[in-house]
mmCIF file of C-alpha atoms and ligand atoms in Angstrom:
data_model
loop_
_atom_site.group_PDB
_atom_site.id
_atom_site.type_symbol
_atom_site.label_atom_id
_atom_site.label_comp_id
_atom_site.label_asym_id
_atom_site.label_seq_id
_atom_site.Cartn_x
_atom_site.Cartn_y
_atom_site.Cartn_z
ATOM 1 C CA MET O 159 5.710 4.068 -5.791
ATOM 2 C CA ALA O 160 8.833 5.594 -7.297
ATOM 3 C CA ASP O 161 6.818 6.853 -10.279
ATOM 4 C CA ILE O 162 5.730 9.783 -8.130
ATOM 5 C CA SER O 163 8.042 12.414 -6.683
ATOM 6 C CA SER O 164 8.394 13.663 -3.154
ATOM 7 C CA ASN O 165 6.536 16.846 -4.203
ATOM 8 C CA ASP O 166 3.729 14.759 -5.720
ATOM 9 C CA ILE O 167 3.315 12.883 -2.435
ATOM 10 C CA PHE O 168 3.068 16.035 -0.341
ATOM 11 C CA GLU O 169 0.607 17.517 -2.856
ATOM 12 C CA ILE O 170 -1.511 14.339 -2.614
ATOM 13 C CA LEU O 171 -1.375 14.422 1.202
ATOM 14 C CA ASP O 172 -2.538 18.064 1.286
ATOM 15 C CA LEU O 173 -5.334 17.266 -1.128
ATOM 16 C CA ALA O 174 -6.358 14.209 0.930
ATOM 17 C CA LYS O 175 -6.599 16.392 4.039
ATOM 18 C CA LYS O 176 -8.921 18.821 2.248
ATOM 19 C CA LEU O 177 -11.047 15.978 0.881
ATOM 20 C CA LYS O 178 -11.304 14.330 4.296
ATOM 21 C CA ALA O 179 -12.608 17.609 5.744
ATOM 22 C CA LYS O 180 -15.010 18.100 2.837
ATOM 23 C CA PRO O 181 -15.727 14.827 0.984
ATOM 24 C CA LEU O 182 -17.762 16.453 -1.794
ATOM 25 C CA LEU O 183 -15.238 19.224 -2.489
ATOM 26 C CA LYS O 184 -14.621 17.928 -6.033
ATOM 27 C CA ALA O 185 -17.999 16.315 -6.618
ATOM 28 C CA SER O 186 -17.994 16.918 -10.382
ATOM 29 C CA PHE O 187 -14.327 16.195 -11.143
ATOM 30 C CA LEU O 188 -15.206 12.872 -12.815
ATOM 31 C CA LYS O 189 -18.646 13.914 -14.099
ATOM 32 C CA ASN O 190 -19.662 11.735 -17.050
ATOM 33 C CA GLN O 191 -16.383 9.803 -16.775
ATOM 34 C CA SER O 192 -15.705 6.184 -15.894
ATOM 35 C CA ILE O 193 -12.766 4.439 -14.242
ATOM 36 C CA ALA O 194 -12.050 0.735 -14.833
ATOM 37 C CA LEU O 195 -11.101 -1.326 -11.775
ATOM 38 C CA ILE O 196 -9.506 -4.639 -12.705
ATOM 39 C CA PHE O 197 -9.086 -7.225 -9.925
ATOM 40 C CA ALA O 198 -7.185 -10.504 -10.208
ATOM 41 C CA LYS O 199 -7.074 -10.918 -6.402
ATOM 42 C CA PRO O 200 -9.616 -10.392 -3.606
ATOM 43 C CA SER O 201 -10.081 -6.961 -2.022
ATOM 44 C CA LEU O 202 -12.247 -5.245 0.564
ATOM 45 C CA ARG O 203 -10.588 -1.886 1.285
ATOM 46 C CA THR O 204 -9.027 -1.089 -2.082
ATOM 47 C CA ARG O 205 -12.062 -1.956 -4.146
ATOM 48 C CA VAL O 206 -14.665 -0.316 -1.915
ATOM 49 C CA SER O 207 -12.622 2.815 -1.212
ATOM 50 C CA PHE O 208 -11.927 3.322 -4.915
ATOM 51 C CA GLU O 209 -15.582 2.754 -5.824
ATOM 52 C CA VAL O 210 -16.858 5.098 -3.106
ATOM 53 C CA GLY O 211 -14.182 7.672 -3.962
ATOM 54 C CA ILE O 212 -15.057 7.610 -7.672
ATOM 55 C CA THR O 213 -18.742 8.071 -6.776
ATOM 56 C CA GLN O 214 -17.894 11.039 -4.536
ATOM 57 C CA LEU O 215 -15.903 12.582 -7.404
ATOM 58 C CA GLY O 216 -18.984 12.308 -9.637
ATOM 59 C CA GLY O 217 -17.747 9.398 -11.781
ATOM 60 C CA LYS O 218 -18.653 5.784 -12.376
ATOM 61 C CA SER O 219 -16.515 2.760 -11.566
ATOM 62 C CA ILE O 220 -16.574 -0.350 -13.706
ATOM 63 C CA VAL O 221 -15.307 -3.384 -11.807
ATOM 64 C CA ILE O 222 -13.848 -6.090 -14.003
ATOM 65 C CA LYS O 223 -12.811 -9.410 -12.505
ATOM 66 C CA MET O 224 -9.618 -10.657 -14.127
ATOM 67 C CA ASP O 225 -11.238 -13.911 -15.269
ATOM 68 C CA GLU O 226 -13.668 -11.860 -17.377
ATOM 69 C CA ILE O 227 -10.872 -10.401 -19.521
ATOM 70 C CA ASN O 228 -7.881 -12.681 -18.802
ATOM 71 C CA VAL O 229 -5.090 -10.238 -19.597
ATOM 72 C CA GLY O 230 -2.450 -11.965 -21.727
ATOM 73 C CA ILE O 231 -4.589 -15.041 -22.362
ATOM 74 C CA ARG O 232 -7.836 -13.917 -23.966
ATOM 75 C CA GLU O 233 -5.974 -11.008 -25.553
ATOM 76 C CA ASN O 234 -2.707 -9.188 -25.053
ATOM 77 C CA VAL O 235 -2.023 -6.248 -22.759
ATOM 78 C CA GLU O 236 -1.458 -3.872 -25.663
ATOM 79 C CA ASP O 237 -4.912 -4.447 -27.140
ATOM 80 C CA ILE O 238 -6.619 -4.237 -23.757
ATOM 81 C CA ALA O 239 -4.814 -0.967 -22.935
ATOM 82 C CA ASN O 240 -5.631 0.583 -26.284
ATOM 83 C CA VAL O 241 -9.283 -0.401 -26.155
ATOM 84 C CA LEU O 242 -9.918 0.513 -22.501
ATOM 85 C CA SER O 243 -8.228 3.908 -23.015
ATOM 86 C CA ARG O 244 -10.935 4.769 -25.529
ATOM 87 C CA TYR O 245 -13.713 4.158 -22.969
ATOM 88 C CA VAL O 246 -12.435 5.163 -19.552
ATOM 89 C CA SER O 247 -10.431 8.004 -17.977
ATOM 90 C CA GLY O 248 -8.255 5.783 -15.800
ATOM 91 C CA ILE O 249 -7.434 2.156 -15.063
ATOM 92 C CA VAL O 250 -6.907 0.798 -11.551
ATOM 93 C CA ILE O 251 -5.498 -2.730 -11.477
ATOM 94 C CA ARG O 252 -4.736 -5.333 -8.794
ATOM 95 C CA THR O 253 -2.840 -8.294 -10.162
ATOM 96 C CA TYR O 254 0.088 -10.650 -9.575
ATOM 97 C CA GLU O 255 2.887 -9.561 -11.879
ATOM 98 C CA GLN O 256 4.110 -5.981 -11.668
ATOM 99 C CA LYS O 257 5.046 -6.230 -15.360
ATOM 100 C CA GLN O 258 1.395 -6.575 -16.310
ATOM 101 C CA ILE O 259 0.749 -3.183 -14.696
ATOM 102 C CA SER O 260 3.757 -1.466 -16.239
ATOM 103 C CA ASP O 261 2.888 -2.911 -19.671
ATOM 104 C CA LEU O 262 -0.660 -1.649 -19.290
ATOM 105 C CA GLY O 263 0.802 1.757 -18.380
ATOM 106 C CA LYS O 264 3.075 1.668 -21.405
ATOM 107 C CA TYR O 265 0.283 1.096 -23.905
ATOM 108 C CA SER O 266 -2.553 2.960 -22.201
ATOM 109 C CA ALA O 267 -3.452 6.533 -23.134
ATOM 110 C CA VAL O 268 -4.958 7.046 -19.670
ATOM 111 C CA PRO O 269 -3.289 6.772 -16.241
ATOM 112 C CA VAL O 270 -2.858 3.265 -14.791
ATOM 113 C CA ILE O 271 -2.893 2.969 -10.989
ATOM 114 C CA ASN O 272 -1.380 -0.013 -9.160
ATOM 115 C CA ALA O 273 -3.942 -1.345 -6.690
ATOM 116 C CA LEU O 274 -1.443 -4.037 -5.501
ATOM 117 C CA SER O 275 0.904 -6.394 -7.240
ATOM 118 C CA ASN O 276 3.227 -9.081 -5.886
ATOM 119 C CA GLU O 277 5.909 -6.376 -5.747
ATOM 120 C CA GLU O 278 4.174 -3.217 -4.590
ATOM 121 C CA HIS O 279 1.137 -1.630 -2.951
ATOM 122 C CA PRO O 280 1.653 2.101 -3.487
ATOM 123 C CA CYS O 281 -1.937 3.302 -2.834
ATOM 124 C CA GLN O 282 -1.760 1.693 0.612
ATOM 125 C CA ILE O 283 1.497 3.433 1.428
ATOM 126 C CA VAL O 284 0.406 6.878 0.212
ATOM 127 C CA SER O 285 -2.585 6.516 2.513
ATOM 128 C CA ASP O 286 -0.374 5.297 5.398
ATOM 129 C CA LEU O 287 1.863 8.347 5.018
ATOM 130 C CA PHE O 288 -1.282 10.455 5.299
ATOM 131 C CA THR O 289 -2.245 8.649 8.528
ATOM 132 C CA ILE O 290 1.232 9.021 10.040
ATOM 133 C CA LYS O 291 1.239 12.744 9.171
ATOM 134 C CA GLU O 292 -2.218 13.189 10.712
ATOM 135 C CA ILE O 293 -0.988 11.656 13.961
ATOM 136 C CA PHE O 294 2.516 13.130 14.273
ATOM 137 C CA SER O 295 1.910 16.341 12.241
ATOM 138 C CA LYS O 296 5.110 15.533 10.323
ATOM 139 C CA LEU O 297 6.909 12.734 8.491
ATOM 140 C CA SER O 298 10.494 13.899 8.157
ATOM 141 C CA GLY O 299 12.735 12.596 10.941
ATOM 142 C CA LEU O 300 10.355 9.871 12.172
ATOM 143 C CA LYS O 301 11.476 6.246 12.361
ATOM 144 C CA ILE O 302 9.219 3.542 10.978
ATOM 145 C CA ALA O 303 9.875 -0.125 11.790
ATOM 146 C CA TYR O 304 8.373 -2.836 9.617
ATOM 147 C CA ILE O 305 8.255 -6.310 11.140
ATOM 148 C CA GLY O 306 7.364 -9.396 9.087
ATOM 149 C CA ASP O 307 7.479 -10.470 5.465
ATOM 150 C CA GLY O 308 9.690 -8.695 2.904
ATOM 151 C CA ASN O 309 6.707 -8.237 0.607
ATOM 152 C CA ASN O 310 4.820 -5.720 -1.560
ATOM 153 C CA ILE O 311 3.973 -3.521 1.455
ATOM 154 C CA VAL O 312 7.557 -3.128 2.592
ATOM 155 C CA HIS O 313 8.793 -2.417 -0.942
ATOM 156 C CA SER O 314 6.428 0.528 -1.356
ATOM 157 C CA LEU O 315 7.060 1.574 2.244
ATOM 158 C CA LEU O 316 10.798 1.775 1.578
ATOM 159 C CA ILE O 317 10.223 4.138 -1.337
ATOM 160 C CA GLY O 318 7.596 6.100 0.612
ATOM 161 C CA ALA O 319 10.016 6.558 3.533
ATOM 162 C CA ALA O 320 12.761 7.715 1.175
ATOM 163 C CA LEU O 321 10.484 10.234 -0.537
ATOM 164 C CA THR O 322 9.281 11.684 2.768
ATOM 165 C CA ASN O 323 12.596 11.616 4.644
ATOM 166 C CA MET O 324 11.719 8.983 7.254
ATOM 167 C CA ASP O 325 14.180 6.458 8.679
ATOM 168 C CA ILE O 326 13.113 2.856 8.117
ATOM 169 C CA SER O 327 14.150 -0.382 9.828
ATOM 170 C CA ILE O 328 12.938 -3.704 8.530
ATOM 171 C CA ALA O 329 13.055 -7.020 10.379
ATOM 172 C CA THR O 330 12.259 -10.154 8.394
ATOM 173 C CA PRO O 331 13.279 -13.803 8.663
ATOM 174 C CA LYS O 332 16.467 -14.389 6.665
ATOM 175 C CA GLN O 333 14.529 -16.424 4.086
ATOM 176 C CA TYR O 334 12.114 -13.556 3.345
ATOM 177 C CA PRO O 335 14.007 -10.256 3.044
ATOM 178 C CA PRO O 336 12.760 -7.329 0.968
ATOM 179 C CA GLU O 337 14.122 -7.337 -2.588
ATOM 180 C CA LYS O 338 17.535 -5.661 -2.731
ATOM 181 C CA SER O 339 16.513 -3.530 -5.715
ATOM 182 C CA TYR O 340 13.960 -1.696 -3.522
ATOM 183 C CA VAL O 341 16.452 -1.167 -0.696
ATOM 184 C CA ASN O 342 18.957 0.198 -3.200
ATOM 185 C CA LEU O 343 16.381 2.401 -4.907
ATOM 186 C CA ALA O 344 15.329 3.880 -1.554
ATOM 187 C CA LYS O 345 18.998 4.575 -0.725
ATOM 188 C CA LYS O 346 19.486 6.204 -4.094
ATOM 189 C CA LEU O 347 16.353 8.344 -3.778
ATOM 190 C CA ASN O 348 17.368 9.592 -0.342
ATOM 191 C CA PRO O 349 20.929 8.894 0.806
ATOM 192 C CA LYS O 350 20.312 10.891 4.005
ATOM 193 C CA ILE O 351 17.859 8.540 5.726
ATOM 194 C CA ASN O 352 18.838 5.527 7.804
ATOM 195 C CA ILE O 353 17.779 2.262 6.217
ATOM 196 C CA GLU O 354 18.316 -0.873 8.272
ATOM 197 C CA VAL O 355 17.507 -4.423 7.193
ATOM 198 C CA THR O 356 17.877 -7.007 9.950
ATOM 199 C CA ASN O 357 16.589 -10.377 11.146
ATOM 200 C CA ILE O 358 16.127 -9.141 14.724
ATOM 201 C CA PRO O 359 12.714 -7.553 15.405
ATOM 202 C CA SER O 360 13.827 -5.739 18.586
ATOM 203 C CA ASP O 361 16.705 -4.076 16.706
ATOM 204 C CA ALA O 362 14.283 -2.735 14.107
ATOM 205 C CA ALA O 363 11.675 -1.658 16.651
ATOM 206 C CA LYS O 364 14.135 0.193 18.889
ATOM 207 C CA ASN O 365 13.036 3.829 19.330
ATOM 208 C CA ALA O 366 10.619 3.570 16.414
ATOM 209 C CA ASN O 367 7.723 6.018 16.187
ATOM 210 C CA VAL O 368 5.696 3.657 14.024
ATOM 211 C CA LEU O 369 5.554 -0.147 14.106
ATOM 212 C CA TYR O 370 4.047 -1.603 10.939
ATOM 213 C CA THR O 371 3.146 -5.165 10.076
ATOM 214 C CA ASP O 372 1.311 -7.144 7.417
ATOM 215 C CA VAL O 373 0.127 -10.728 6.943
ATOM 216 C CA TRP O 374 2.734 -13.497 6.865
ATOM 217 C CA VAL O 375 0.948 -15.174 3.950
ATOM 218 C CA SER O 376 0.089 -12.841 1.095
ATOM 219 C CA MET O 377 -2.579 -13.471 -1.510
ATOM 220 C CA GLY O 378 -1.298 -16.165 -3.847
ATOM 221 C CA GLN O 379 1.003 -17.774 -1.233
ATOM 222 C CA GLU O 380 -1.675 -19.862 0.481
ATOM 223 C CA LYS O 381 0.169 -23.119 -0.240
ATOM 224 C CA GLU O 382 3.132 -21.893 1.830
ATOM 225 C CA ALA O 383 0.966 -21.010 4.847
ATOM 226 C CA LYS O 384 2.050 -23.810 7.183
ATOM 227 C CA GLN O 385 5.773 -23.316 6.670
ATOM 228 C CA ARG O 386 5.531 -19.523 6.805
ATOM 229 C CA LYS O 387 3.590 -19.488 10.077
ATOM 230 C CA LYS O 388 6.385 -21.477 11.702
ATOM 231 C CA ILE O 389 9.208 -19.318 10.365
ATOM 232 C CA PHE O 390 7.475 -16.004 11.090
ATOM 233 C CA ALA O 391 6.446 -16.817 14.690
ATOM 234 C CA PRO O 392 9.227 -14.634 16.230
ATOM 235 C CA TYR O 393 8.136 -11.689 14.037
ATOM 236 C CA GLN O 394 4.960 -10.792 15.912
ATOM 237 C CA ILE O 395 4.011 -7.328 17.144
ATOM 238 C CA ASN O 396 3.340 -7.938 20.826
ATOM 239 C CA ASP O 397 3.830 -6.179 24.174
ATOM 240 C CA LYS O 398 7.483 -7.153 24.381
ATOM 241 C CA LEU O 399 8.305 -5.686 20.981
ATOM 242 C CA LEU O 400 6.249 -2.564 21.600
ATOM 243 C CA SER O 401 8.190 -1.952 24.817
ATOM 244 C CA VAL O 402 11.409 -1.231 22.884
ATOM 245 C CA ALA O 403 9.727 1.278 20.576
ATOM 246 C CA ASN O 404 9.400 4.972 21.341
ATOM 247 C CA LYS O 405 7.092 5.829 24.258
ATOM 248 C CA ASN O 406 4.453 7.470 22.039
ATOM 249 C CA SER O 407 4.745 5.000 19.190
ATOM 250 C CA ILE O 408 1.780 3.794 17.157
ATOM 251 C CA VAL O 409 1.040 0.473 15.478
ATOM 252 C CA LEU O 410 -0.198 0.299 11.897
ATOM 253 C CA HIS O 411 -1.540 -2.664 9.939
ATOM 254 C CA CYS O 412 -2.697 -2.437 6.321
ATOM 255 C CA LEU O 413 -5.295 -5.194 6.964
ATOM 256 C CA PRO O 414 -6.582 -7.858 6.603
ATOM 257 C CA ALA O 415 -5.082 -8.879 9.972
ATOM 258 C CA HIS O 416 -4.562 -12.345 11.369
ATOM 259 C CA LYS O 417 -4.624 -11.877 15.099
ATOM 260 C CA GLU O 418 -2.214 -13.931 17.207
ATOM 261 C CA GLN O 419 -0.078 -14.321 14.100
ATOM 262 C CA GLU O 420 1.625 -11.077 12.975
ATOM 263 C CA ILE O 421 -0.073 -9.068 15.752
ATOM 264 C CA THR O 422 -1.566 -10.037 19.106
ATOM 265 C CA SER O 423 -5.273 -9.327 19.708
ATOM 266 C CA LYS O 424 -4.233 -7.198 22.657
ATOM 267 C CA ILE O 425 -2.038 -4.884 20.594
ATOM 268 C CA PHE O 426 -4.595 -4.812 17.786
ATOM 269 C CA ASP O 427 -7.310 -3.743 20.220
ATOM 270 C CA GLU O 428 -5.058 -1.134 21.800
ATOM 271 C CA PHE O 429 -4.412 0.473 18.407
ATOM 272 C CA SER O 430 -7.644 -0.433 16.620
ATOM 273 C CA SER O 431 -8.859 3.161 16.356
ATOM 274 C CA ILE O 432 -5.622 4.095 14.542
ATOM 275 C CA ILE O 433 -5.736 0.970 12.364
ATOM 276 C CA TYR O 434 -9.334 1.733 11.341
ATOM 277 C CA GLN O 435 -8.376 5.378 10.758
ATOM 278 C CA GLN O 436 -5.614 3.996 8.524
ATOM 279 C CA ALA O 437 -8.221 1.960 6.589
ATOM 280 C CA GLU O 438 -10.600 4.938 6.321
ATOM 281 C CA ASN O 439 -7.815 7.083 4.929
ATOM 282 C CA ARG O 440 -7.552 4.829 1.875
ATOM 283 C CA LEU O 441 -10.684 6.609 0.647
ATOM 284 C CA HIS O 442 -9.368 10.146 1.104
ATOM 285 C CA ALA O 443 -5.877 9.378 -0.195
ATOM 286 C CA GLN O 444 -7.112 7.551 -3.298
ATOM 287 C CA LYS O 445 -9.482 10.378 -4.194
ATOM 288 C CA ALA O 446 -6.451 12.666 -3.994
ATOM 289 C CA ILE O 447 -4.460 10.254 -6.197
ATOM 290 C CA LEU O 448 -7.262 10.269 -8.782
ATOM 291 C CA LEU O 449 -7.428 14.083 -8.696
ATOM 292 C CA LYS O 450 -3.696 14.293 -9.185
ATOM 293 C CA LEU O 451 -3.436 11.699 -11.988
ATOM 294 C CA ILE O 452 -6.630 11.632 -14.048
ATOM 295 C CA GLY O 453 -6.343 13.805 -17.130
ATOM 296 C CA THR O 454 -2.549 13.986 -16.938
ATOM 297 C CA LYS O 455 -1.589 11.385 -19.518
HETATM 298 N N1 CP S 796 -5.175 -3.225 2.629
HETATM 299 C C1 CP S 796 -5.764 -3.628 1.498
HETATM 300 O O1 CP S 796 -5.323 -3.377 0.388
HETATM 301 O O2 CP S 796 -6.923 -4.311 1.718
HETATM 302 P P1 CP S 796 -7.725 -5.142 0.601
HETATM 303 O O3 CP S 796 -6.825 -6.248 0.162
HETATM 304 O O4 CP S 796 -8.957 -5.611 1.299
HETATM 305 O O5 CP S 796 -8.024 -4.198 -0.536
HETATM 306 N N1 NVA S 797 0.881 -8.431 1.496
HETATM 307 C C1 NVA S 797 -0.551 -8.542 1.428
HETATM 308 C C2 NVA S 797 -1.181 -7.201 1.435
HETATM 309 C C3 NVA S 797 -2.684 -7.212 1.528
HETATM 310 C C4 NVA S 797 -3.279 -5.851 1.460
HETATM 311 C C5 NVA S 797 -0.930 -9.330 0.184
HETATM 312 O O1 NVA S 797 -0.341 -9.098 -0.881
HETATM 313 O O2 NVA S 797 -1.820 -10.189 0.262
#
């Protein structure tokens, strides 16, 4: 997330707004070009929104399941990056280790876009910033509260908040805080915002404009599910927590959601139109990301 600047984000958000109003505005941007989409983990939203977006930009997507190419096992990242760069105009990759993505970026002659790693999920957050701006007509000065696991979502959210001048409060169980390096990077990028990391959900949610949550068990952590569900039980977005937030606050969820775990069905239903708007916006925001990045490396 920190590879783009504050200006880049606002440029992407403006572009996303134009593309949402007119989906075929740049219908020949990727004409005769292909984008590789590499997936080592499951995906509904990211994969489909990228594929649809690439189609609407006039290009072709090539989906490659990780077990077809086995980065680092069948061949090394350097060779894969060099070879793919000679075929496609961009590489989108969802994998486990962030290093695999940065190595691919180092050796690739075309832009590499992180479609989720264990550490970050920047495309999700760019799109979420777009959704928040659509609803509040601004970002600067808002307070976002993230309740749940100190995971990839919250890392990118921290950087996104810093780059757009939003205050951010994070409540996680003490065993699962966000990585300190992301908290410190956000502070460094924007010393003016308030950043709070706590173990008390109601402290984080107090006066928040946006409540945000994500699954308690991320992809790859399935073996920890039983233990995590027990520890995370007090970190649910429910009526009681919502009551301490700002009167006109909204609830966001990147999805997939596990109702009655991180969010009650009641709250999900109350905010479902916003949560589905949030999911739809992945399409518009990622088209804007492609427009901004493809052809720049
Ligand atoms: N929110 C999100 O990235 O969804 P998928 O895992 O289905 O792509
Ligand atoms: N934290 C979740 C996000 C899913 C979009 C995961 O990594 O599985």
